DNA sequence: CTTGAAAAAGCGTTAGC
DNA sequence: GCTAACGCTTTTTCAAG
């Protein structure tokens, strides 16, 4: 497993936690897979320690929460500083997600959340001062996160 | 709250769950905020019922997991069908996230995960057959999800 | 690597303020 | 709307195959 080879139990655990990481107990997964709850807990612990599981996050509908300004910024960073700038961008209030892309240009995508248009401008300004060029800004209308079904064996698809 | 006005306790709960939605108990949050654990549980329940909390997901390092092909597709959909196509795209195996953008063009962003290059091609083909034009494909190098610090009052920033 | 069992912690519900 | 108290579930920690 250290070489990234996940067995069926590991994949089943990841799939279950992608669907609901808070209300799915080790026992639930254990029952489906025919192993003990202890085994599932040990596996989860190992996946966390190995860095395959990097965290557990709540998904929020920002519009319903009264924060309707959910936007995506397409930015460009000089390649040598891309990783560092992407890391620094995470600390700017309002930044929700950062993705580094293997491009020469438009190589950092940043999702941001603002309380109003002034707030969005402020975030853009902060990123610019960091050294990121903002190439484009787009309003996000809807966002869905999907469990990666590749973790499922073909004969489990009827979950 | 029905009108999207979250009070300090709600914001504190959301912030805590963004950081670690699996290992943070109601009691942990209650202690920090000086209320009872029951109160926090009720609030979480309400946030879920109101649709502000839409789910809990595990964050996975796909590269460490042995799935190094993490890519982003920039797609275009005709506006009238954008929402429907975005919904259908979620059901294609390998699709990890879908974002609808308020654009005339390049209005659907899709993150995908593939086992190899053939797998990526297959996903692209599936999306094309759905009716999505693929404008660009980019390899994701790194991805970070950040707690939205706007949920924190200014004097709580030292958590 | 997996299991089982006891103690501790957490959760959902109910009742009361 | 907040809290306390109940019974049930889950996690933790340990020992062991």
CSV table of C-alpha atoms (C1' of nucleotides) in Angstrom, one decimal:
chain,number,residue,atom,x,y,z
A,1,UNK,CA,0.0,0.0,0.0
A,2,UNK,CA,2.9,2.3,0.5
A,3,UNK,CA,3.3,2.3,-3.2
A,4,UNK,CA,-0.2,3.6,-3.7
A,5,UNK,CA,-1.9,0.2,-4.2
A,6,UNK,CA,-5.2,0.4,-2.5
A,7,UNK,CA,-7.0,-2.9,-2.0
A,8,UNK,CA,-10.8,-3.3,-2.3
A,9,UNK,CA,-11.4,-2.5,1.4
A,10,UNK,CA,-9.4,0.8,1.2
A,11,UNK,CA,-11.3,1.9,-1.9
A,12,UNK,CA,-14.6,1.0,-0.3
A,13,UNK,CA,-13.7,3.1,2.8
A,14,UNK,CA,-12.7,6.1,0.6
A,15,UNK,CA,-15.9,5.9,-1.4
A,16,UNK,CA,-18.0,5.7,1.7
A,17,UNK,CA,-16.2,8.7,3.3
A,18,UNK,CA,-16.6,10.7,0.1
A,19,UNK,CA,-20.3,10.3,0.4
A,20,UNK,CA,-20.7,11.2,4.0
A,21,UNK,CA,-17.6,11.5,6.1
A,22,UNK,CA,-19.4,12.5,9.3
A,23,UNK,CA,-22.3,10.2,9.6
A,24,UNK,CA,-20.7,7.1,8.3
A,25,UNK,CA,-19.3,5.0,11.1
A,26,UNK,CA,-16.6,2.4,10.9
A,27,UNK,CA,-19.2,-0.2,11.8
A,28,UNK,CA,-21.3,0.8,8.8
A,29,UNK,CA,-18.5,0.2,6.4
A,30,UNK,CA,-17.4,-2.9,8.2
A,31,UNK,CA,-20.8,-4.5,7.9
A,32,UNK,CA,-20.9,-3.9,4.1
A,33,UNK,CA,-17.5,-5.3,3.6
A,34,UNK,CA,-17.8,-8.3,6.0
A,35,UNK,CA,-14.9,-7.3,8.3
A,36,UNK,CA,-14.8,-6.0,11.8
A,37,UNK,CA,-15.2,-2.4,12.8
A,38,UNK,CA,-11.7,-2.4,14.3
A,39,UNK,CA,-10.2,-3.3,11.0
A,40,UNK,CA,-12.0,-0.5,9.3
A,41,UNK,CA,-10.8,2.0,11.9
A,42,UNK,CA,-7.2,0.8,11.6
A,43,UNK,CA,-7.4,1.2,7.8
A,44,UNK,CA,-8.8,4.7,8.1
A,45,UNK,CA,-6.0,5.6,10.5
A,46,UNK,CA,-3.4,4.3,8.1
A,47,UNK,CA,-4.9,6.1,5.2
A,48,UNK,CA,-4.7,9.3,7.3
A,49,UNK,CA,-1.1,8.6,8.3
A,50,UNK,CA,0.0,7.8,4.8
A,51,UNK,CA,-1.4,11.1,3.6
A,52,UNK,CA,-3.9,9.6,1.3
A,53,UNK,CA,-6.7,11.1,3.4
A,54,UNK,CA,-5.7,14.7,3.8
A,55,UNK,CA,-8.7,16.0,5.7
A,56,UNK,CA,-12.5,16.0,6.2
A,57,UNK,CA,-14.5,19.1,5.2
A,58,UNK,CA,-18.0,20.2,5.3
A,59,UNK,CA,-19.7,21.2,2.1
A,60,UNK,CA,-21.5,24.5,2.4
A,61,UNK,CA,-24.1,26.1,0.2
A,62,UNK,CA,-22.8,29.6,0.4
A,63,UNK,CA,-25.7,31.1,-1.4
A,64,UNK,CA,-28.2,29.7,1.1
A,65,UNK,CA,-25.8,30.8,3.9
A,66,UNK,CA,-26.2,34.4,2.7
A,67,UNK,CA,-22.8,34.6,0.9
A,68,UNK,CA,-23.9,34.7,-2.7
A,69,UNK,CA,-20.7,35.9,-4.2
A,70,UNK,CA,-18.8,32.7,-5.0
A,71,UNK,CA,-16.3,33.3,-7.8
A,72,UNK,CA,-13.4,31.7,-9.5
A,73,UNK,CA,-10.2,33.6,-10.4
A,74,UNK,CA,-7.9,32.5,-13.1
A,75,UNK,CA,-4.5,33.6,-12.2
A,76,UNK,CA,-1.0,33.4,-13.6
A,77,UNK,CA,2.2,33.0,-11.6
A,78,UNK,CA,5.8,32.7,-12.7
A,79,UNK,CA,6.5,29.0,-12.7
A,80,UNK,CA,9.4,29.2,-10.2
A,81,UNK,CA,7.1,30.9,-7.7
A,82,UNK,CA,3.9,29.1,-8.5
A,83,UNK,CA,3.9,26.7,-5.6
A,84,UNK,CA,4.9,29.3,-3.1
A,85,UNK,CA,2.3,31.8,-4.3
A,86,UNK,CA,-0.4,29.1,-4.3
A,87,UNK,CA,0.5,28.4,-0.7
A,88,UNK,CA,0.4,32.0,0.4
A,89,UNK,CA,-2.9,32.5,-1.4
A,90,UNK,CA,-4.5,30.0,1.0
A,91,UNK,CA,-4.0,32.4,3.8
A,92,UNK,CA,-5.9,35.3,2.4
A,93,UNK,CA,-9.4,35.6,4.0
A,94,UNK,CA,-12.1,34.7,1.5
A,95,UNK,CA,-10.0,32.2,-0.4
A,96,UNK,CA,-11.8,28.8,-0.4
A,97,UNK,CA,-9.8,26.6,-2.6
A,98,UNK,CA,-6.5,26.8,-4.7
A,99,UNK,CA,-5.5,24.6,-7.6
A,100,UNK,CA,-2.2,24.6,-9.3
A,101,UNK,CA,-2.3,23.8,-13.0
A,102,UNK,CA,0.6,22.5,-15.2
A,103,UNK,CA,0.5,25.4,-17.5
A,104,UNK,CA,2.8,28.2,-18.4
A,105,UNK,CA,0.0,30.7,-18.1
A,106,UNK,CA,-3.3,30.6,-16.2
A,107,UNK,CA,-1.6,28.2,-13.9
A,108,UNK,CA,-3.4,28.9,-10.6
A,109,UNK,CA,-7.1,28.7,-10.1
A,110,UNK,CA,-8.6,30.2,-6.9
A,111,UNK,CA,-12.1,29.9,-5.7
A,112,UNK,CA,-13.1,32.8,-3.4
A,113,UNK,CA,-16.2,33.8,-1.4
A,114,UNK,CA,-17.2,37.4,-0.8
A,115,UNK,CA,-19.7,39.2,1.3
A,116,UNK,CA,-20.2,41.9,-1.3
A,117,UNK,CA,-18.5,43.3,-4.4
A,118,UNK,CA,-16.1,45.4,-2.3
A,119,UNK,CA,-15.0,42.2,-0.6
A,120,UNK,CA,-14.3,40.5,-3.9
A,121,UNK,CA,-12.3,43.5,-5.0
A,122,UNK,CA,-10.3,43.4,-1.8
A,123,UNK,CA,-9.5,39.7,-2.3
A,124,UNK,CA,-8.4,40.3,-5.9
A,125,UNK,CA,-6.2,43.2,-4.6
A,126,UNK,CA,-4.6,41.0,-2.0
A,127,UNK,CA,-3.8,38.3,-4.5
A,128,UNK,CA,-2.4,40.9,-6.9
A,129,UNK,CA,-0.1,42.2,-4.2
A,130,UNK,CA,1.1,38.7,-3.5
A,131,UNK,CA,2.3,38.6,-7.1
A,132,UNK,CA,-0.5,36.8,-8.9
A,133,UNK,CA,-1.8,38.2,-12.1
A,134,UNK,CA,-5.5,37.9,-12.4
A,135,UNK,CA,-6.5,36.9,-15.9
A,136,UNK,CA,-10.2,36.3,-15.5
A,137,UNK,CA,-12.9,36.4,-12.9
A,138,UNK,CA,-16.1,34.2,-13.2
A,139,UNK,CA,-19.1,33.8,-10.9
A,140,UNK,CA,-19.8,30.3,-9.8
A,141,UNK,CA,-23.5,29.4,-10.2
A,142,UNK,CA,-23.4,25.9,-8.8
A,143,UNK,CA,-20.9,23.5,-7.4
A,144,UNK,CA,-21.1,19.8,-6.9
A,145,UNK,CA,-18.6,17.4,-5.4
A,146,UNK,CA,-18.9,13.8,-6.5
A,147,UNK,CA,-17.6,10.6,-5.0
A,148,UNK,CA,-15.0,9.1,-7.3
A,149,UNK,CA,-16.6,6.0,-8.4
A,150,UNK,CA,-13.3,4.5,-9.5
A,151,UNK,CA,-13.0,3.4,-5.9
A,152,UNK,CA,-15.8,1.0,-6.5
A,153,UNK,CA,-15.4,-2.4,-8.0
A,154,UNK,CA,-17.7,-3.0,-10.8
A,155,UNK,CA,-19.9,-5.4,-8.9
A,156,UNK,CA,-20.4,-2.9,-6.1
A,157,UNK,CA,-22.1,-0.3,-8.3
A,158,UNK,CA,-25.5,-0.9,-6.8
A,159,UNK,CA,-24.8,0.7,-3.5
B,1,UNK,CA,-31.6,32.5,10.2
B,2,UNK,CA,-34.0,31.4,7.4
B,3,UNK,CA,-32.9,34.6,5.6
B,4,UNK,CA,-29.3,33.5,5.7
B,5,UNK,CA,-28.3,35.4,8.7
B,6,UNK,CA,-25.8,33.2,10.6
B,7,UNK,CA,-25.0,34.2,14.1
B,8,UNK,CA,-21.6,33.9,15.7
B,9,UNK,CA,-22.2,30.4,16.9
B,10,UNK,CA,-23.3,29.2,13.5
B,11,UNK,CA,-20.2,30.6,11.8
B,12,UNK,CA,-18.0,29.1,14.5
B,13,UNK,CA,-19.6,25.7,13.8
B,14,UNK,CA,-19.1,26.0,10.1
B,15,UNK,CA,-15.5,27.1,10.5
B,16,UNK,CA,-14.7,24.2,12.8
B,17,UNK,CA,-16.4,21.6,10.5
B,18,UNK,CA,-14.5,23.0,7.5
B,19,UNK,CA,-11.2,22.3,9.3
B,20,UNK,CA,-12.1,18.8,10.4
B,21,UNK,CA,-15.6,17.5,10.0
B,22,UNK,CA,-14.9,14.1,11.3
B,23,UNK,CA,-12.9,14.5,14.4
B,24,UNK,CA,-14.5,17.6,15.7
B,25,UNK,CA,-17.2,16.8,18.2
B,26,UNK,CA,-20.1,19.0,19.2
B,27,UNK,CA,-18.5,19.1,22.7
B,28,UNK,CA,-15.3,20.6,21.3
B,29,UNK,CA,-17.1,23.4,19.6
B,30,UNK,CA,-19.4,23.9,22.6
B,31,UNK,CA,-16.4,24.3,24.9
B,32,UNK,CA,-14.8,26.9,22.8
B,33,UNK,CA,-18.1,28.9,22.5
B,34,UNK,CA,-19.2,28.5,26.0
B,35,UNK,CA,-22.5,26.8,25.3
B,36,UNK,CA,-23.7,23.2,25.9
B,37,UNK,CA,-23.0,20.4,23.5
B,38,UNK,CA,-26.7,19.9,23.0
B,39,UNK,CA,-27.0,23.4,21.6
B,40,UNK,CA,-24.2,22.8,19.1
B,41,UNK,CA,-25.9,19.5,18.0
B,42,UNK,CA,-29.2,21.2,17.5
B,43,UNK,CA,-27.5,24.0,15.5
B,44,UNK,CA,-25.7,21.5,13.2
B,45,UNK,CA,-28.9,19.7,12.7
B,46,UNK,CA,-30.6,22.9,11.7
B,47,UNK,CA,-27.8,23.9,9.3
B,48,UNK,CA,-28.2,20.5,7.6
B,49,UNK,CA,-32.0,20.8,7.4
B,50,UNK,CA,-31.8,24.3,6.0
B,51,UNK,CA,-29.5,23.2,3.3
B,52,UNK,CA,-26.6,25.3,4.4
B,53,UNK,CA,-24.6,22.2,5.1
B,54,UNK,CA,-24.9,20.1,2.0
B,55,UNK,CA,-22.6,17.2,3.0
B,56,UNK,CA,-19.4,16.0,4.5
B,57,UNK,CA,-16.5,14.8,2.3
B,58,UNK,CA,-13.1,13.3,2.7
B,59,UNK,CA,-10.2,15.1,1.0
B,60,UNK,CA,-8.0,12.6,-0.9
B,61,UNK,CA,-4.5,13.1,-2.2
B,62,UNK,CA,-5.0,11.2,-5.5
B,63,UNK,CA,-1.4,11.2,-6.4
B,64,UNK,CA,-0.4,9.5,-3.2
B,65,UNK,CA,-3.3,7.1,-3.7
B,66,UNK,CA,-1.8,6.0,-7.0
B,67,UNK,CA,-4.1,8.0,-9.2
B,68,UNK,CA,-1.8,10.7,-10.5
B,69,UNK,CA,-4.0,11.8,-13.4
B,70,UNK,CA,-6.0,14.6,-11.9
B,71,UNK,CA,-7.2,17.0,-14.6
B,72,UNK,CA,-9.6,19.9,-15.1
B,73,UNK,CA,-11.7,20.2,-18.2
B,74,UNK,CA,-13.1,23.5,-19.4
B,75,UNK,CA,-16.3,22.8,-21.2
B,76,UNK,CA,-19.0,24.8,-23.0
B,77,UNK,CA,-22.7,24.0,-22.8
B,78,UNK,CA,-25.6,25.8,-24.4
B,79,UNK,CA,-27.1,28.0,-21.7
B,80,UNK,CA,-30.5,26.4,-21.7
B,81,UNK,CA,-29.0,23.0,-21.1
B,82,UNK,CA,-26.1,24.0,-18.9
B,83,UNK,CA,-27.7,23.0,-15.6
B,84,UNK,CA,-29.0,19.7,-16.9
B,85,UNK,CA,-25.7,18.7,-18.6
B,86,UNK,CA,-23.8,19.7,-15.4
B,87,UNK,CA,-26.1,17.4,-13.5
B,88,UNK,CA,-25.6,14.5,-15.9
B,89,UNK,CA,-21.9,14.9,-15.9
B,90,UNK,CA,-21.8,14.1,-12.2
B,91,UNK,CA,-22.8,10.5,-13.0
B,92,UNK,CA,-19.9,9.8,-15.3
B,93,UNK,CA,-17.3,7.6,-13.6
B,94,UNK,CA,-14.1,9.6,-13.0
B,95,UNK,CA,-15.9,12.9,-12.5
B,96,UNK,CA,-14.9,14.4,-9.2
B,97,UNK,CA,-16.4,17.9,-9.2
B,98,UNK,CA,-18.6,20.0,-11.4
B,99,UNK,CA,-18.9,23.8,-11.4
B,100,UNK,CA,-21.3,25.8,-13.4
B,101,UNK,CA,-20.1,29.3,-14.4
B,102,UNK,CA,-22.1,32.3,-15.3
B,103,UNK,CA,-20.5,32.6,-18.8
B,104,UNK,CA,-21.8,32.3,-22.3
B,105,UNK,CA,-18.8,30.2,-23.1
B,106,UNK,CA,-16.6,28.0,-21.0
B,107,UNK,CA,-19.4,27.7,-18.6
B,108,UNK,CA,-18.9,24.3,-17.0
B,109,UNK,CA,-15.7,23.3,-15.2
B,110,UNK,CA,-15.2,19.6,-14.5
B,111,UNK,CA,-12.5,18.0,-12.4
B,112,UNK,CA,-11.8,14.4,-13.3
B,113,UNK,CA,-9.6,11.6,-12.1
B,114,UNK,CA,-8.2,8.9,-14.3
B,115,UNK,CA,-6.2,5.7,-13.9
B,116,UNK,CA,-4.3,6.3,-17.1
B,117,UNK,CA,-4.4,8.3,-20.3
B,118,UNK,CA,-6.9,6.0,-21.9
B,119,UNK,CA,-9.2,6.5,-19.0
B,120,UNK,CA,-8.9,10.3,-19.3
B,121,UNK,CA,-9.8,10.0,-23.0
B,122,UNK,CA,-12.8,7.8,-22.2
B,123,UNK,CA,-14.1,10.4,-19.7
B,124,UNK,CA,-13.7,13.2,-22.3
B,125,UNK,CA,-15.5,11.1,-24.8
B,126,UNK,CA,-18.4,10.4,-22.4
B,127,UNK,CA,-18.7,14.1,-21.7
B,128,UNK,CA,-18.6,14.9,-25.4
B,129,UNK,CA,-21.4,12.4,-26.1
B,130,UNK,CA,-23.4,14.1,-23.4
B,131,UNK,CA,-23.3,17.3,-25.4
B,132,UNK,CA,-20.5,19.2,-23.7
B,133,UNK,CA,-17.9,20.8,-25.8
B,134,UNK,CA,-14.4,20.4,-24.3
B,135,UNK,CA,-12.5,23.6,-24.8
B,136,UNK,CA,-9.4,22.8,-22.8
B,137,UNK,CA,-7.8,20.2,-20.6
B,138,UNK,CA,-5.3,20.9,-17.9
B,139,UNK,CA,-3.5,18.7,-15.4
B,140,UNK,CA,-3.9,19.6,-11.8
B,141,UNK,CA,-0.7,19.7,-9.9
B,142,UNK,CA,-1.9,20.5,-6.4
B,143,UNK,CA,-5.2,21.2,-4.8
B,144,UNK,CA,-5.9,22.8,-1.4
B,145,UNK,CA,-9.2,23.4,0.3
B,146,UNK,CA,-9.3,26.2,2.8
B,147,UNK,CA,-11.7,27.0,5.6
B,148,UNK,CA,-13.5,30.2,4.8
B,149,UNK,CA,-12.2,32.5,7.4
B,150,UNK,CA,-15.1,34.9,6.9
B,151,UNK,CA,-16.9,32.7,9.4
B,152,UNK,CA,-14.6,33.9,12.1
B,153,UNK,CA,-15.1,37.1,13.9
B,154,UNK,CA,-12.1,39.2,13.9
B,155,UNK,CA,-11.2,38.6,17.5
B,156,UNK,CA,-11.3,34.8,17.0
B,157,UNK,CA,-8.5,34.8,14.5
B,158,UNK,CA,-6.0,33.3,16.9
B,159,UNK,CA,-7.6,29.8,16.9
C,1,DC,C1',-3.2,-7.8,9.3
C,2,DT,C1',-7.2,-8.7,11.8
C,3,DT,C1',-10.2,-9.3,15.8
C,4,DG,C1',-12.7,-8.8,20.4
C,5,DA,C1',-13.9,-6.6,24.8
C,6,DA,C1',-14.1,-3.0,28.3
C,7,DA,C1',-13.9,1.9,29.3
C,8,DA,C1',-14.6,6.6,27.6
C,9,DA,C1',-16.6,9.8,24.7
C,10,DG,C1',-20.2,11.3,21.7
C,11,DC,C1',-24.9,11.5,19.7
C,12,DG,C1',-30.2,11.8,19.4
C,13,DT,C1',-34.1,12.3,22.0
C,14,DT,C1',-36.9,14.0,25.6
C,15,DA,C1',-38.3,17.0,29.0
C,16,DG,C1',-37.9,21.3,31.4
C,17,DC,C1',-36.6,26.1,31.9
D,1,DG,C1',-33.8,29.2,22.1
D,2,DC,C1',-30.8,26.9,25.6
D,3,DT,C1',-29.7,23.2,28.8
D,4,DA,C1',-29.7,18.7,31.5
D,5,DA,C1',-30.3,13.8,31.6
D,6,DC,C1',-31.4,9.5,29.5
D,7,DG,C1',-30.2,5.3,26.5
D,8,DC,C1',-27.8,4.0,22.5
D,9,DT,C1',-24.0,4.2,19.3
D,10,DT,C1',-19.2,5.0,18.3
D,11,DT,C1',-14.5,5.5,19.3
D,12,DT,C1',-10.4,4.4,21.9
D,13,DT,C1',-7.3,1.5,23.9
D,14,DC,C1',-5.8,-2.7,25.1
D,15,DA,C1',-4.6,-7.6,24.5
D,16,DA,C1',-4.3,-11.4,21.5
D,17,DG,C1',-4.5,-14.8,17.4
